[in-house]
CSV table of N, CA and C in Angstrom, one decimal:
chain,number,residue,atom,x,y,z
A,1,MET,N,1.0,-0.9,-0.2
A,1,MET,CA,0.3,-0.1,-0.2
A,1,MET,C,0.6,1.1,0.4
A,2,LYS,N,2.2,1.0,0.6
A,2,LYS,CA,3.2,2.2,0.7
A,2,LYS,C,3.4,2.8,-0.8
A,3,GLU,N,3.9,1.6,-1.1
A,3,GLU,CA,4.3,2.0,-2.9
A,3,GLU,C,3.1,2.6,-3.7
A,4,LEU,N,2.0,2.1,-3.2
A,4,LEU,CA,1.0,2.7,-4.3
A,4,LEU,C,1.1,4.5,-3.3
A,5,VAL,N,0.8,4.3,-3.0
A,5,VAL,CA,0.7,5.7,-2.2
A,5,VAL,C,2.0,7.0,-2.7
A,6,LEU,N,3.3,6.1,-2.7
A,6,LEU,CA,4.0,6.8,-3.5
A,6,LEU,C,4.1,7.1,-4.7
A,7,GLY,N,3.8,5.8,-5.9
A,7,GLY,CA,3.9,6.4,-6.5
A,7,GLY,C,3.1,7.7,-7.2
A,8,LEU,N,1.6,7.2,-6.3
A,8,LEU,CA,0.6,8.3,-6.9
A,8,LEU,C,1.6,9.9,-6.5
A,9,LEU,N,2.0,9.7,-5.5
A,9,LEU,CA,2.5,11.6,-4.5
A,9,LEU,C,3.1,11.9,-5.8
A,10,ALA,N,4.4,10.6,-6.5
A,10,ALA,CA,5.4,11.1,-7.9
A,10,ALA,C,4.8,11.6,-8.9
A,11,GLY,N,3.8,11.1,-9.1
A,11,GLY,CA,3.0,11.1,-10.4
A,11,GLY,C,2.9,12.6,-9.9
A,12,ILE,N,1.9,12.8,-9.5
A,12,ILE,CA,1.6,14.0,-9.0
A,12,ILE,C,2.1,15.7,-8.6
A,13,ILE,N,3.3,14.9,-8.0
A,13,ILE,CA,4.6,16.2,-8.4
A,13,ILE,C,4.9,16.1,-9.1
A,14,VAL,N,5.6,15.7,-10.3
A,14,VAL,CA,6.0,15.5,-11.2
A,14,VAL,C,4.9,16.3,-12.6
A,15,GLY,N,3.8,15.8,-12.1
A,15,GLY,CA,2.2,16.3,-13.0
A,15,GLY,C,2.5,18.0,-13.2
A,16,ILE,N,2.3,18.6,-11.4
A,16,ILE,CA,2.6,19.8,-11.0
A,16,ILE,C,4.0,20.4,-11.8
A,17,VAL,N,5.5,19.9,-11.4
A,17,VAL,CA,6.6,20.8,-11.9
A,17,VAL,C,6.7,20.8,-13.6
A,18,PHE,N,5.8,19.6,-14.3
A,18,PHE,CA,6.1,20.1,-16.3
A,18,PHE,C,4.3,20.9,-16.5
A,19,LYS,N,3.0,21.1,-15.6
A,19,LYS,CA,2.6,21.8,-15.5
A,19,LYS,C,2.9,23.7,-15.6
A,20,LEU,N,3.7,23.8,-14.3
A,20,LEU,CA,4.6,25.1,-14.1
A,20,LEU,C,5.7,25.1,-15.2
A,21,ILE,N,6.0,24.3,-15.7
A,21,ILE,CA,7.2,24.7,-16.5
A,21,ILE,C,7.2,24.2,-17.7
A,22,ARG,N,5.5,24.7,-18.0
A,22,ARG,CA,5.1,24.9,-19.6
A,22,ARG,C,5.1,23.8,-20.5
A,23,LEU,N,5.6,22.1,-19.8
A,23,LEU,CA,6.0,21.3,-20.7
A,23,LEU,C,4.6,20.1,-20.9
A,24,PRO,N,4.5,19.5,-22.0
A,24,PRO,CA,3.7,19.1,-22.3
A,24,PRO,C,3.7,17.7,-21.0
A,25,ILE,N,2.5,17.3,-20.9
A,25,ILE,CA,2.9,16.1,-19.3
A,25,ILE,C,3.2,14.7,-19.5
A,26,PRO,N,4.5,14.0,-19.4
A,26,PRO,CA,4.7,13.0,-19.9
A,26,PRO,C,4.1,11.5,-19.3
A,27,ALA,N,3.1,11.6,-20.0
A,27,ALA,CA,1.9,10.7,-20.2
A,27,ALA,C,1.3,10.1,-21.3
A,28,PRO,N,1.3,8.8,-21.6
A,28,PRO,CA,0.0,8.9,-22.7
A,28,PRO,C,-1.3,9.4,-22.5
A,29,PRO,N,-2.2,9.5,-23.2
A,29,PRO,CA,-3.7,9.9,-23.0
A,29,PRO,C,-4.4,9.0,-21.9
A,30,VAL,N,-4.8,9.8,-21.2
A,30,VAL,CA,-5.7,8.4,-20.3
A,30,VAL,C,-6.3,6.9,-20.0
A,31,LEU,N,-7.1,6.8,-20.8
A,31,LEU,CA,-7.6,5.3,-20.9
A,31,LEU,C,-6.4,4.8,-21.6
A,32,SER,N,-6.2,4.7,-22.7
A,32,SER,CA,-4.8,4.2,-23.2
A,32,SER,C,-3.4,4.0,-22.5
A,33,GLY,N,-3.0,4.9,-22.0
A,33,GLY,CA,-2.2,4.6,-20.5
A,33,GLY,C,-2.0,3.5,-19.9
A,34,VAL,N,-3.4,3.6,-19.0
A,34,VAL,CA,-3.9,2.9,-18.0
A,34,VAL,C,-3.9,1.7,-18.6
A,35,ILE,N,-4.4,1.2,-19.8
A,35,ILE,CA,-4.6,0.1,-20.6
A,35,ILE,C,-3.5,-0.6,-20.2
A,36,GLY,N,-1.9,0.0,-20.7
A,36,GLY,CA,-1.1,-0.1,-21.2
A,36,GLY,C,0.1,-0.5,-20.2
A,37,ILE,N,-0.2,-0.3,-19.4
A,37,ILE,CA,0.5,-0.2,-17.6
A,37,ILE,C,0.0,-1.2,-17.4
A,38,VAL,N,-1.4,-1.9,-17.1
A,38,VAL,CA,-1.9,-2.4,-16.8
A,38,VAL,C,-1.7,-4.2,-17.7
A,39,GLY,N,-1.5,-3.6,-18.9
A,39,GLY,CA,-0.8,-4.9,-20.6
A,39,GLY,C,0.0,-5.1,-19.9
A,40,VAL,N,1.8,-4.3,-19.5
A,40,VAL,CA,2.7,-5.0,-19.3
A,40,VAL,C,2.8,-5.1,-17.9
A,41,TYR,N,1.9,-5.2,-17.0
A,41,TYR,CA,1.8,-5.5,-15.6
A,41,TYR,C,1.0,-7.4,-15.7
A,42,LEU,N,0.6,-6.9,-16.2
A,42,LEU,CA,-0.4,-8.8,-17.0
A,42,LEU,C,1.3,-9.5,-17.3
A,43,GLY,N,1.4,-9.1,-18.3
A,43,GLY,CA,2.6,-9.6,-19.1
A,43,GLY,C,3.6,-9.6,-17.7
A,44,GLY,N,3.7,-9.3,-17.1
A,44,GLY,CA,5.1,-9.6,-16.6
A,44,GLY,C,4.2,-11.1,-15.7
A,45,LEU,N,3.2,-10.5,-15.2
A,45,LEU,CA,2.6,-11.3,-14.1
A,45,LEU,C,2.5,-13.1,-15.0
A,46,ALA,N,2.0,-13.1,-16.5
A,46,ALA,CA,2.5,-14.4,-17.1
A,46,ALA,C,3.9,-15.0,-17.4
A,47,GLY,N,4.9,-13.9,-18.0
A,47,GLY,CA,6.3,-14.1,-17.6
A,47,GLY,C,6.6,-14.8,-17.0
A,48,GLN,N,6.5,-15.0,-15.4
A,48,GLN,CA,6.9,-15.2,-14.1
A,48,GLN,C,6.0,-16.6,-13.8
A,49,TRP,N,4.4,-16.1,-14.2
A,49,TRP,CA,4.3,-17.9,-14.2
A,49,TRP,C,4.5,-19.0,-15.4
A,50,ILE,N,5.0,-18.1,-16.2
A,50,ILE,CA,5.6,-19.7,-17.4
A,50,ILE,C,6.9,-19.5,-16.9
A,51,ILE,N,7.9,-18.9,-17.0
A,51,ILE,CA,9.0,-18.9,-15.9
A,51,ILE,C,9.0,-20.5,-15.1
A,52,GLN,N,8.3,-20.0,-14.0
A,52,GLN,CA,8.4,-21.0,-12.3
A,52,GLN,C,7.6,-22.3,-13.1
A,53,HIS,N,6.4,-22.6,-13.8
A,53,HIS,CA,5.7,-23.8,-14.3
A,53,HIS,C,6.7,-24.0,-15.4
A,54,TRP,N,7.8,-23.6,-16.2
A,54,TRP,CA,8.2,-23.9,-17.4
A,54,TRP,C,9.3,-24.8,-16.8
A,55,ARG,N,10.0,-24.9,-15.4
A,55,ARG,CA,11.2,-25.5,-15.3
A,55,ARG,C,10.9,-26.8,-14.5
């Protein structure tokens, strides 16, 4: 839970800093970005499962 809060806090700080210095936010569009992140996470879990069961 601590990692989630710290990750969210870091994201908020980065978003604020980028807006203050008038740079585009370094993130993909909202829905596609979230789906992409979930896909990477699920792919990592699947890869870990395959490695554990392949041996």
